[in-house]
Every structure is written in C-alpha cells, then in structure tokens.
PDB file of N, CA and C in Angstrom:
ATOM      1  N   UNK A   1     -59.315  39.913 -13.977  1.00  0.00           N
ATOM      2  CA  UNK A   1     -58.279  39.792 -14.968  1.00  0.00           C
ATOM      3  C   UNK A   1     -56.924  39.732 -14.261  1.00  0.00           C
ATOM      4  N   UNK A   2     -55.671  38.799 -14.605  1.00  0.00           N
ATOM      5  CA  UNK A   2     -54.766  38.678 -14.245  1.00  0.00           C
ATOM      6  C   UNK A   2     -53.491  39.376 -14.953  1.00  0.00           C
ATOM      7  N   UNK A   3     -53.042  40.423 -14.298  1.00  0.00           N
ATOM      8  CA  UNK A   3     -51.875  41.128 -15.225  1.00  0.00           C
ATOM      9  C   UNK A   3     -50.625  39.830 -15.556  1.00  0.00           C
ATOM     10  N   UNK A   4     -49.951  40.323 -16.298  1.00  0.00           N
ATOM     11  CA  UNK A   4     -48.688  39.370 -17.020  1.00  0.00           C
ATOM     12  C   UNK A   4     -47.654  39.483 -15.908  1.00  0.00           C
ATOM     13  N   UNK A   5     -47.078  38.879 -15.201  1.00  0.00           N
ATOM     14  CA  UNK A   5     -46.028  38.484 -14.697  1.00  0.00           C
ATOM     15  C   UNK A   5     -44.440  39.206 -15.172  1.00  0.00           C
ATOM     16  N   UNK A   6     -43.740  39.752 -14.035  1.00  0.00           N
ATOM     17  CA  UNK A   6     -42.613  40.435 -15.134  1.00  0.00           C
ATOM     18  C   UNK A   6     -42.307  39.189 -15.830  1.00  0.00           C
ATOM     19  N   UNK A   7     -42.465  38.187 -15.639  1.00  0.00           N
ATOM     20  CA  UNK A   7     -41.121  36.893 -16.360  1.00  0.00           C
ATOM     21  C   UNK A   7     -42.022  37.264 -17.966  1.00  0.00           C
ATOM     22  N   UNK A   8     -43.217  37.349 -18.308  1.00  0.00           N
ATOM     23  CA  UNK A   8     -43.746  37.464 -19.262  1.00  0.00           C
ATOM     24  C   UNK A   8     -43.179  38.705 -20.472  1.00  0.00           C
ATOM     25  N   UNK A   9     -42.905  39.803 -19.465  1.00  0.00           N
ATOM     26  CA  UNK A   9     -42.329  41.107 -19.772  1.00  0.00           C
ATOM     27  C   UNK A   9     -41.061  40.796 -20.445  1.00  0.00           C
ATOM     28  N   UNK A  10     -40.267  39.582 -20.101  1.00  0.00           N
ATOM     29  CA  UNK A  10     -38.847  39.484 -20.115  1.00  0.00           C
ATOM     30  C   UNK A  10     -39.025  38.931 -22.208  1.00  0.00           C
ATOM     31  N   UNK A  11     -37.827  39.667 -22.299  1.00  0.00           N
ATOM     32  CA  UNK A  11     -37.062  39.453 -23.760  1.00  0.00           C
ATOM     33  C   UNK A  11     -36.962  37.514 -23.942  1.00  0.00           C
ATOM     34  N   UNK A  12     -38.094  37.244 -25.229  1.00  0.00           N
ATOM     35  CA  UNK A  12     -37.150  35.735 -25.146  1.00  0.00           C
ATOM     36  C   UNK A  12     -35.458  35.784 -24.990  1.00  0.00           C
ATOM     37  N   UNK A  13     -34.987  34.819 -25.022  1.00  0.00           N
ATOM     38  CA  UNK A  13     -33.566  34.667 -25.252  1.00  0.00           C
ATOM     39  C   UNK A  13     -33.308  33.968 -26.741  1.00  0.00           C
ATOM     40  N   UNK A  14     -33.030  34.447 -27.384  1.00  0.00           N
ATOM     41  CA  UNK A  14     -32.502  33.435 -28.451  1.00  0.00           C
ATOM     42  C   UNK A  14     -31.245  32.242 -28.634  1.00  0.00           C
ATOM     43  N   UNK A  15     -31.347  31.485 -28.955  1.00  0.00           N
ATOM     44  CA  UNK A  15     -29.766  30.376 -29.001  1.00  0.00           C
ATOM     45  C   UNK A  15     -28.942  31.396 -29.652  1.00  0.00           C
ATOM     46  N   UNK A  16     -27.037  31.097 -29.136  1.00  0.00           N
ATOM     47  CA  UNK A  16     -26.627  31.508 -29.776  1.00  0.00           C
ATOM     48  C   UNK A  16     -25.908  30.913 -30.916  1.00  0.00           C
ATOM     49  N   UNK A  17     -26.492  30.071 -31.603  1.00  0.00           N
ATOM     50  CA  UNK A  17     -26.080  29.795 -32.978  1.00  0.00           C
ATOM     51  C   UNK A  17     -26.919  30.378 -33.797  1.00  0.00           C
ATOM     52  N   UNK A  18     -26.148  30.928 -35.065  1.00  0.00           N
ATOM     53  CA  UNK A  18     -27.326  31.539 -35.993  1.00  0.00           C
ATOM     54  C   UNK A  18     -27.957  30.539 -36.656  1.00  0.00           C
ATOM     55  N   UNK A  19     -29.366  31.060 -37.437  1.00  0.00           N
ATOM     56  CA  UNK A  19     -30.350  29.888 -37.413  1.00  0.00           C
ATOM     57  C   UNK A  19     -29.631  29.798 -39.099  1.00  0.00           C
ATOM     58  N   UNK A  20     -30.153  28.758 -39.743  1.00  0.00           N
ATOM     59  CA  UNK A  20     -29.811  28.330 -40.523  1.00  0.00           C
ATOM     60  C   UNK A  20     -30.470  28.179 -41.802  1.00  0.00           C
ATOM     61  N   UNK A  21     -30.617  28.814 -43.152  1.00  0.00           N
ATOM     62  CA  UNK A  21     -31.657  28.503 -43.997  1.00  0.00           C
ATOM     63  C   UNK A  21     -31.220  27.806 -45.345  1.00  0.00           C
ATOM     64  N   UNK A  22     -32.584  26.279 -44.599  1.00  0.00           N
ATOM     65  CA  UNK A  22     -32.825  25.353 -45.152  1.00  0.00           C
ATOM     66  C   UNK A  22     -33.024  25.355 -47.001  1.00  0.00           C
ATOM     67  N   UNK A  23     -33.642  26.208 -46.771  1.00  0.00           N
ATOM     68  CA  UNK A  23     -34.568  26.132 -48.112  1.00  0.00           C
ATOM     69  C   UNK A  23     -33.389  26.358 -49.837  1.00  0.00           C
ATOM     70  N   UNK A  24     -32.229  27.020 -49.558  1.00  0.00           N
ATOM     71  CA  UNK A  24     -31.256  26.564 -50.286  1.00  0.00           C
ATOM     72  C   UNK A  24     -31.181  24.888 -51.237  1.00  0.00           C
ATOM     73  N   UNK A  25     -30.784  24.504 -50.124  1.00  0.00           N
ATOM     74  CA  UNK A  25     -30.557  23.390 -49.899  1.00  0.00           C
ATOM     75  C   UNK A  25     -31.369  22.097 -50.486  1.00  0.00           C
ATOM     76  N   UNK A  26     -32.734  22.588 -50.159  1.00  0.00           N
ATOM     77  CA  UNK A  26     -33.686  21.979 -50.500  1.00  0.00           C
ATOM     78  C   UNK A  26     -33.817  21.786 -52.026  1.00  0.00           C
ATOM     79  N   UNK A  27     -34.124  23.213 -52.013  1.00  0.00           N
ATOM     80  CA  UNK A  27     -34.052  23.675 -53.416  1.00  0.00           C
ATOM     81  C   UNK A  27     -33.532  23.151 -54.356  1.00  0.00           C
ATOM     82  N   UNK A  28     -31.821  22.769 -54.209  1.00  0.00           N
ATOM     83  CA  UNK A  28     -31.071  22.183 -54.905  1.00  0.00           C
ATOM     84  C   UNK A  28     -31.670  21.125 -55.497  1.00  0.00           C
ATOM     85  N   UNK A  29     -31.558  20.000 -54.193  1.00  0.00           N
ATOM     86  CA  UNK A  29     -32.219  18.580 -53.953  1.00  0.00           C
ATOM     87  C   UNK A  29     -33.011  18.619 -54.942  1.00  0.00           C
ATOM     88  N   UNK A  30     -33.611  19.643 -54.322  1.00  0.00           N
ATOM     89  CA  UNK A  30     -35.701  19.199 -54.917  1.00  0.00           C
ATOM     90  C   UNK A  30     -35.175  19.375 -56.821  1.00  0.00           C
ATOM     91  N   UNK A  31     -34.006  19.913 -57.506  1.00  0.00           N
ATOM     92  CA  UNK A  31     -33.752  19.938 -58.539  1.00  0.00           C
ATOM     93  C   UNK A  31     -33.363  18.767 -58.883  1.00  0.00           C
ATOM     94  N   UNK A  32     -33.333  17.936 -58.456  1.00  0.00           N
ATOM     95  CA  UNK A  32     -32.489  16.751 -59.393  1.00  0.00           C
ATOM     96  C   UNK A  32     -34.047  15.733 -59.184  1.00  0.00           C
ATOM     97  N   UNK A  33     -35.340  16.063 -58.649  1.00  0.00           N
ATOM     98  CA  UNK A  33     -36.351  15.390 -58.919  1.00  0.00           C
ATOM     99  C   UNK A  33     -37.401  16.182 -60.271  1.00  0.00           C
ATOM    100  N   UNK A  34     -36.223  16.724 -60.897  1.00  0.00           N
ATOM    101  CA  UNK A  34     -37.550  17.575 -61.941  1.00  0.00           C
ATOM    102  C   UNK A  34     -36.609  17.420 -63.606  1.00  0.00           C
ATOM    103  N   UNK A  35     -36.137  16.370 -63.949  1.00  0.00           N
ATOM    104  CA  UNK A  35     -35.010  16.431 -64.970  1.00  0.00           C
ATOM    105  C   UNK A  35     -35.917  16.745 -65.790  1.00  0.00           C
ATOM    106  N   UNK A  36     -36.956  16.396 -66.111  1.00  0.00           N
ATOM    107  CA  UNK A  36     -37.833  17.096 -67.900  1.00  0.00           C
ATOM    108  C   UNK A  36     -37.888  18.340 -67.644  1.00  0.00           C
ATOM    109  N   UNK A  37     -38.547  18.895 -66.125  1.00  0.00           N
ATOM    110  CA  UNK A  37     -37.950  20.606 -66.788  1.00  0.00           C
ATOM    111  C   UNK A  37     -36.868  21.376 -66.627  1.00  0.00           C
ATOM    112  N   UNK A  38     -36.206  20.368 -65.723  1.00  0.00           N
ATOM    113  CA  UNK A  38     -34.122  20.978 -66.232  1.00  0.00           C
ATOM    114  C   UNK A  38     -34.331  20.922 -67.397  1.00  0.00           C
ATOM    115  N   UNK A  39     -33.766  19.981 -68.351  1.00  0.00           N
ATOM    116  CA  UNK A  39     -33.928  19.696 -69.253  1.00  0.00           C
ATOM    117  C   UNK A  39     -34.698  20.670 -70.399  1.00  0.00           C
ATOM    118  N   UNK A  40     -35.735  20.863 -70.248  1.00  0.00           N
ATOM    119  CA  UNK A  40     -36.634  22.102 -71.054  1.00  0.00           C
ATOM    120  C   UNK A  40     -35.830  22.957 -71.075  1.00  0.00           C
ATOM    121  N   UNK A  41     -35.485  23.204 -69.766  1.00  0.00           N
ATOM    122  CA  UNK A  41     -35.157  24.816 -69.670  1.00  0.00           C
ATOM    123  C   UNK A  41     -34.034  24.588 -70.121  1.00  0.00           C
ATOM    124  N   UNK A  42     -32.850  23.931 -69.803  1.00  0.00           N
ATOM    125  CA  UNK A  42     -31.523  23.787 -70.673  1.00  0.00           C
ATOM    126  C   UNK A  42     -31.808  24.132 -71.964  1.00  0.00           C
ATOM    127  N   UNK A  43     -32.056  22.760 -72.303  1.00  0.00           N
ATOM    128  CA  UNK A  43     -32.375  23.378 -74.180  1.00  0.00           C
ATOM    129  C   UNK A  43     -33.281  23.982 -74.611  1.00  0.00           C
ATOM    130  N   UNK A  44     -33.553  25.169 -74.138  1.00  0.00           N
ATOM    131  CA  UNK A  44     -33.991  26.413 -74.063  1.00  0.00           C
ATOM    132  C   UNK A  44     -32.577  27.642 -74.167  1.00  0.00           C
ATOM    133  N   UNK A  45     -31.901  27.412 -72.866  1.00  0.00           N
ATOM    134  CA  UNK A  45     -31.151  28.069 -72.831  1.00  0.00           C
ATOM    135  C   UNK A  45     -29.858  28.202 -73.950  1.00  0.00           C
ATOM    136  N   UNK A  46     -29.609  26.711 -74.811  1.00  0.00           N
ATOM    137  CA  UNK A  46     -28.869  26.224 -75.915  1.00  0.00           C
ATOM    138  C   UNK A  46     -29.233  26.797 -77.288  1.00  0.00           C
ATOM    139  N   UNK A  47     -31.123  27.056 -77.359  1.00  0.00           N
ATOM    140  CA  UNK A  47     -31.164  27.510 -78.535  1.00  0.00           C
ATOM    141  C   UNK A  47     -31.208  28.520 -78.424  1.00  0.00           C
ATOM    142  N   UNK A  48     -31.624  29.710 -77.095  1.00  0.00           N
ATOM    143  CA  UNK A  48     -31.168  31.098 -77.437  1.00  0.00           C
ATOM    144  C   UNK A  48     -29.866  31.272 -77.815  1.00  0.00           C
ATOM    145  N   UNK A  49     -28.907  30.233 -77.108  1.00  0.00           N
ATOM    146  CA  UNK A  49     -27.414  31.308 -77.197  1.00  0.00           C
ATOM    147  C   UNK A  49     -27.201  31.083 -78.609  1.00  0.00           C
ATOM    148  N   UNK A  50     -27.773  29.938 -79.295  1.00  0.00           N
ATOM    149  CA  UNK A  50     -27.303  29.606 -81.000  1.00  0.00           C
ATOM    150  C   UNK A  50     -28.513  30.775 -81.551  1.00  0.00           C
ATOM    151  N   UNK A  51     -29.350  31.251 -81.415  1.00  0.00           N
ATOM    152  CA  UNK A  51     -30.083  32.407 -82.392  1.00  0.00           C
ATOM    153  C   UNK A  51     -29.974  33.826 -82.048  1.00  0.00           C
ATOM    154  N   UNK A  52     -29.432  33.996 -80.356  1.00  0.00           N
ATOM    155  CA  UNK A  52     -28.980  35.221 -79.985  1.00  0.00           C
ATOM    156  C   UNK A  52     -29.791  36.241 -79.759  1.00  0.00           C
ATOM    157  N   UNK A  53     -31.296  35.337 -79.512  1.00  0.00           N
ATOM    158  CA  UNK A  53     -32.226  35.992 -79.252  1.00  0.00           C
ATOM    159  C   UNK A  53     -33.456  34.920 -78.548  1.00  0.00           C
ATOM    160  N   UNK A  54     -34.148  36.036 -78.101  1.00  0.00           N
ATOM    161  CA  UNK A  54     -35.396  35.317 -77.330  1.00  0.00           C
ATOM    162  C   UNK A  54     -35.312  35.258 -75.128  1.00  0.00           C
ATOM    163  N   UNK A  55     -36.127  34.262 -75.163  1.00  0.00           N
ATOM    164  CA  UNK A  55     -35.823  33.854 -73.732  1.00  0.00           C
ATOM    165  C   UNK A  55     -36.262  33.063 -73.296  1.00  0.00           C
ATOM    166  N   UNK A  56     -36.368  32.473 -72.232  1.00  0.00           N
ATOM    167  CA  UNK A  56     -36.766  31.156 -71.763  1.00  0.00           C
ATOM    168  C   UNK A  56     -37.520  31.286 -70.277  1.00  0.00           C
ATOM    169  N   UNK A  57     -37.974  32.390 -70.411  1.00  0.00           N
ATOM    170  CA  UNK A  57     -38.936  32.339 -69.094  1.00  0.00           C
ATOM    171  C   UNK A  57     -39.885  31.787 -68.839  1.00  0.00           C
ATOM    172  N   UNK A  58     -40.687  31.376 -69.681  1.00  0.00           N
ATOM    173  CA  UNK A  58     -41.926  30.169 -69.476  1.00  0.00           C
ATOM    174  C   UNK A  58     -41.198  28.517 -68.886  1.00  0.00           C
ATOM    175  N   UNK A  59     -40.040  28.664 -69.619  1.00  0.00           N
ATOM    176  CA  UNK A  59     -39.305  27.372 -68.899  1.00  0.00           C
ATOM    177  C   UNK A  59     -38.713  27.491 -67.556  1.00  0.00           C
ATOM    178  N   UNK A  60     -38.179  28.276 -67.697  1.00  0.00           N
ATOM    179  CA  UNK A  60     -37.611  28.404 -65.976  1.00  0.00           C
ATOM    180  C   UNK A  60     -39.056  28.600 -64.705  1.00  0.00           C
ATOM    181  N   UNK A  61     -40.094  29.186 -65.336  1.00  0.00           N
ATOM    182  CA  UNK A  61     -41.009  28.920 -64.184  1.00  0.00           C
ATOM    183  C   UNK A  61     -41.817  27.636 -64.218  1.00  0.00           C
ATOM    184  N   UNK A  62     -41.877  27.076 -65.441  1.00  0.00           N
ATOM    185  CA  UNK A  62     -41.877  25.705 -65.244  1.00  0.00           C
ATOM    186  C   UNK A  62     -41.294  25.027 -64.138  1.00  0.00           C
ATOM    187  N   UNK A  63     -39.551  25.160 -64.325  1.00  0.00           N
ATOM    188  CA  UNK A  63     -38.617  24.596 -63.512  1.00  0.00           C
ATOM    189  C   UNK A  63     -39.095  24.650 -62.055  1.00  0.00           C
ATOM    190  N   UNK A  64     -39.126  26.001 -61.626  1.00  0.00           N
ATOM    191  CA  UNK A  64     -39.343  26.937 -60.435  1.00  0.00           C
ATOM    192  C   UNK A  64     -40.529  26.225 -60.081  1.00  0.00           C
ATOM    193  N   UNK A  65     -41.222  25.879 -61.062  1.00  0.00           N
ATOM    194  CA  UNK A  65     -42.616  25.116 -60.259  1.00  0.00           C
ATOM    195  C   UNK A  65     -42.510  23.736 -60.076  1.00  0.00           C
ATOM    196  N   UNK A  66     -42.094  22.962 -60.476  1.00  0.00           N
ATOM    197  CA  UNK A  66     -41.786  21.689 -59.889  1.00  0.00           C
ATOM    198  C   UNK A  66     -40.888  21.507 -58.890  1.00  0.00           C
ATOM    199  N   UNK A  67     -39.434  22.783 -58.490  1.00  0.00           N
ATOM    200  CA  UNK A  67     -38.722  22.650 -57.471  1.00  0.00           C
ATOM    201  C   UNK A  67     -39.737  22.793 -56.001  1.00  0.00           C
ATOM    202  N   UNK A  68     -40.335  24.014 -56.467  1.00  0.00           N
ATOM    203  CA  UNK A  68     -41.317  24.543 -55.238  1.00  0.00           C
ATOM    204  C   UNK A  68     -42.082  23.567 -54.982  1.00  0.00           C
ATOM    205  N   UNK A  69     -42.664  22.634 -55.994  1.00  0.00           N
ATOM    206  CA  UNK A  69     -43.810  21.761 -55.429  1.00  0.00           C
ATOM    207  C   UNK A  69     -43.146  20.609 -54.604  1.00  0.00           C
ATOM    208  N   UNK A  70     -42.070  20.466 -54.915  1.00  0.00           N
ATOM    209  CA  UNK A  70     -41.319  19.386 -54.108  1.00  0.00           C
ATOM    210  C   UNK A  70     -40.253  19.939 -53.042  1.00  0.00           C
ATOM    211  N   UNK A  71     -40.226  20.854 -52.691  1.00  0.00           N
ATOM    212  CA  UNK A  71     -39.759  22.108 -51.488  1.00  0.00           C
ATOM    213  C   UNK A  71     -40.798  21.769 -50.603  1.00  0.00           C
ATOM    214  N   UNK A  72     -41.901  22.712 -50.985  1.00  0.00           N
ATOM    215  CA  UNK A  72     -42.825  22.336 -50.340  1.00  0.00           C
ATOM    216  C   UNK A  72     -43.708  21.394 -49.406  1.00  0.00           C
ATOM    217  N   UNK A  73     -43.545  20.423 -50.165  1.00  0.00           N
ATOM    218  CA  UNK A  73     -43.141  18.804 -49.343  1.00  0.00           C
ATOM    219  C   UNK A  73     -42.617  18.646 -47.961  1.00  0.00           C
ATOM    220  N   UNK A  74     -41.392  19.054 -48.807  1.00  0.00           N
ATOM    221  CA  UNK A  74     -40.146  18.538 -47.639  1.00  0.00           C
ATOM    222  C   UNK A  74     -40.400  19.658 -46.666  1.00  0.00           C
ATOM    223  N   UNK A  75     -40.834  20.212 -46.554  1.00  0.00           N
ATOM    224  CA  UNK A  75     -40.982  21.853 -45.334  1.00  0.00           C
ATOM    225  C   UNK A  75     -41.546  21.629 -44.545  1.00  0.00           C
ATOM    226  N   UNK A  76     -42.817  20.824 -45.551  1.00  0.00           N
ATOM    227  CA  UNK A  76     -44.389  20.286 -44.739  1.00  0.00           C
ATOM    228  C   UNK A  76     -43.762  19.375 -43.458  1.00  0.00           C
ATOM    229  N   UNK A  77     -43.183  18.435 -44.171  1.00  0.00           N
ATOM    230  CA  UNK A  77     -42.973  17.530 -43.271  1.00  0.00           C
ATOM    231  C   UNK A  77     -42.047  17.844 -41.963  1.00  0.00           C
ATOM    232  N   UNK A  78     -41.343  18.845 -42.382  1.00  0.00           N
ATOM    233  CA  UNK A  78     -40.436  19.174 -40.926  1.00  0.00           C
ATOM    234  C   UNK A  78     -41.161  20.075 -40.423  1.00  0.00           C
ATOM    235  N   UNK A  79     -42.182  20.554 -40.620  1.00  0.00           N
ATOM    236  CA  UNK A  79     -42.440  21.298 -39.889  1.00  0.00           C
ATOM    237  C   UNK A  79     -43.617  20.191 -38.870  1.00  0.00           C
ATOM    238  N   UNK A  80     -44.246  18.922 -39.145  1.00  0.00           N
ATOM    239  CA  UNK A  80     -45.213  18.481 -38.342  1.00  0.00           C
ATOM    240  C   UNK A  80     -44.445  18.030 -37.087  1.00  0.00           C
TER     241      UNK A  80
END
C-alpha cells in the first residue's frame, strides 16, 4: 500500500472570486417559458385579493413545477 503524499495532505486552494449562484437566474428565465401557469397563478392571485379569502397554493406549485422542469434542463446541460 502506498501512503498519500504530503501534496495530497495539502488544503485545495480555492479561486479567489466568489462562486456565483446560477440558479436565480435561471429561474427567472425558465419563468417566461411557463405563461399558462404564470398566468393561473396570477389570476389566482386577482381573485383572492377581490374575495379576501382563500389561496393559491396548488397554483404556485404548479408554477414552481414547470420553472424547475425547465431549470433543470438548463443545469443538465452545463453541467455535461
């Protein structure tokens, strides 16, 4: 068996720019490919504030699920 080398022992180094997160960003993007469930969820959000009741959480994870599925995507691909 071959022991580890000090260089192995040694601390990576990290860059010093801080890293940067993407997934914001994406996120956004990936919103303007899902207008029927913007849309849902908007006028969702229009008829609670006119009855002053309820909520719209089945729509927003709607939303949340078509952003993610198209997040997802784009991640895939930077990451190959």
């Amino acid at each position: 068996h071959q022991w580890p080398t000090k260089d192995h022992l040694e601390p990576l180094k990290m860059s010093e720019e801080e890293p940067v997160d993407t997934l914001p960003q994406i996120r956004k993007d990936c919103l303007k490919s899902c207008p029927a469930a913007k849309g849902d969820y908007e006028a969702c959000i229009k008829r609670i504030e006119a009855r002053g009741e309820g909520d719209c959480e089945a729509w927003y994870f709607d939303m949340l699920h078509c952003v993610d599925k198209c997040a997802g995507a784009k991640i895939s691909k930077m990451l190959k």
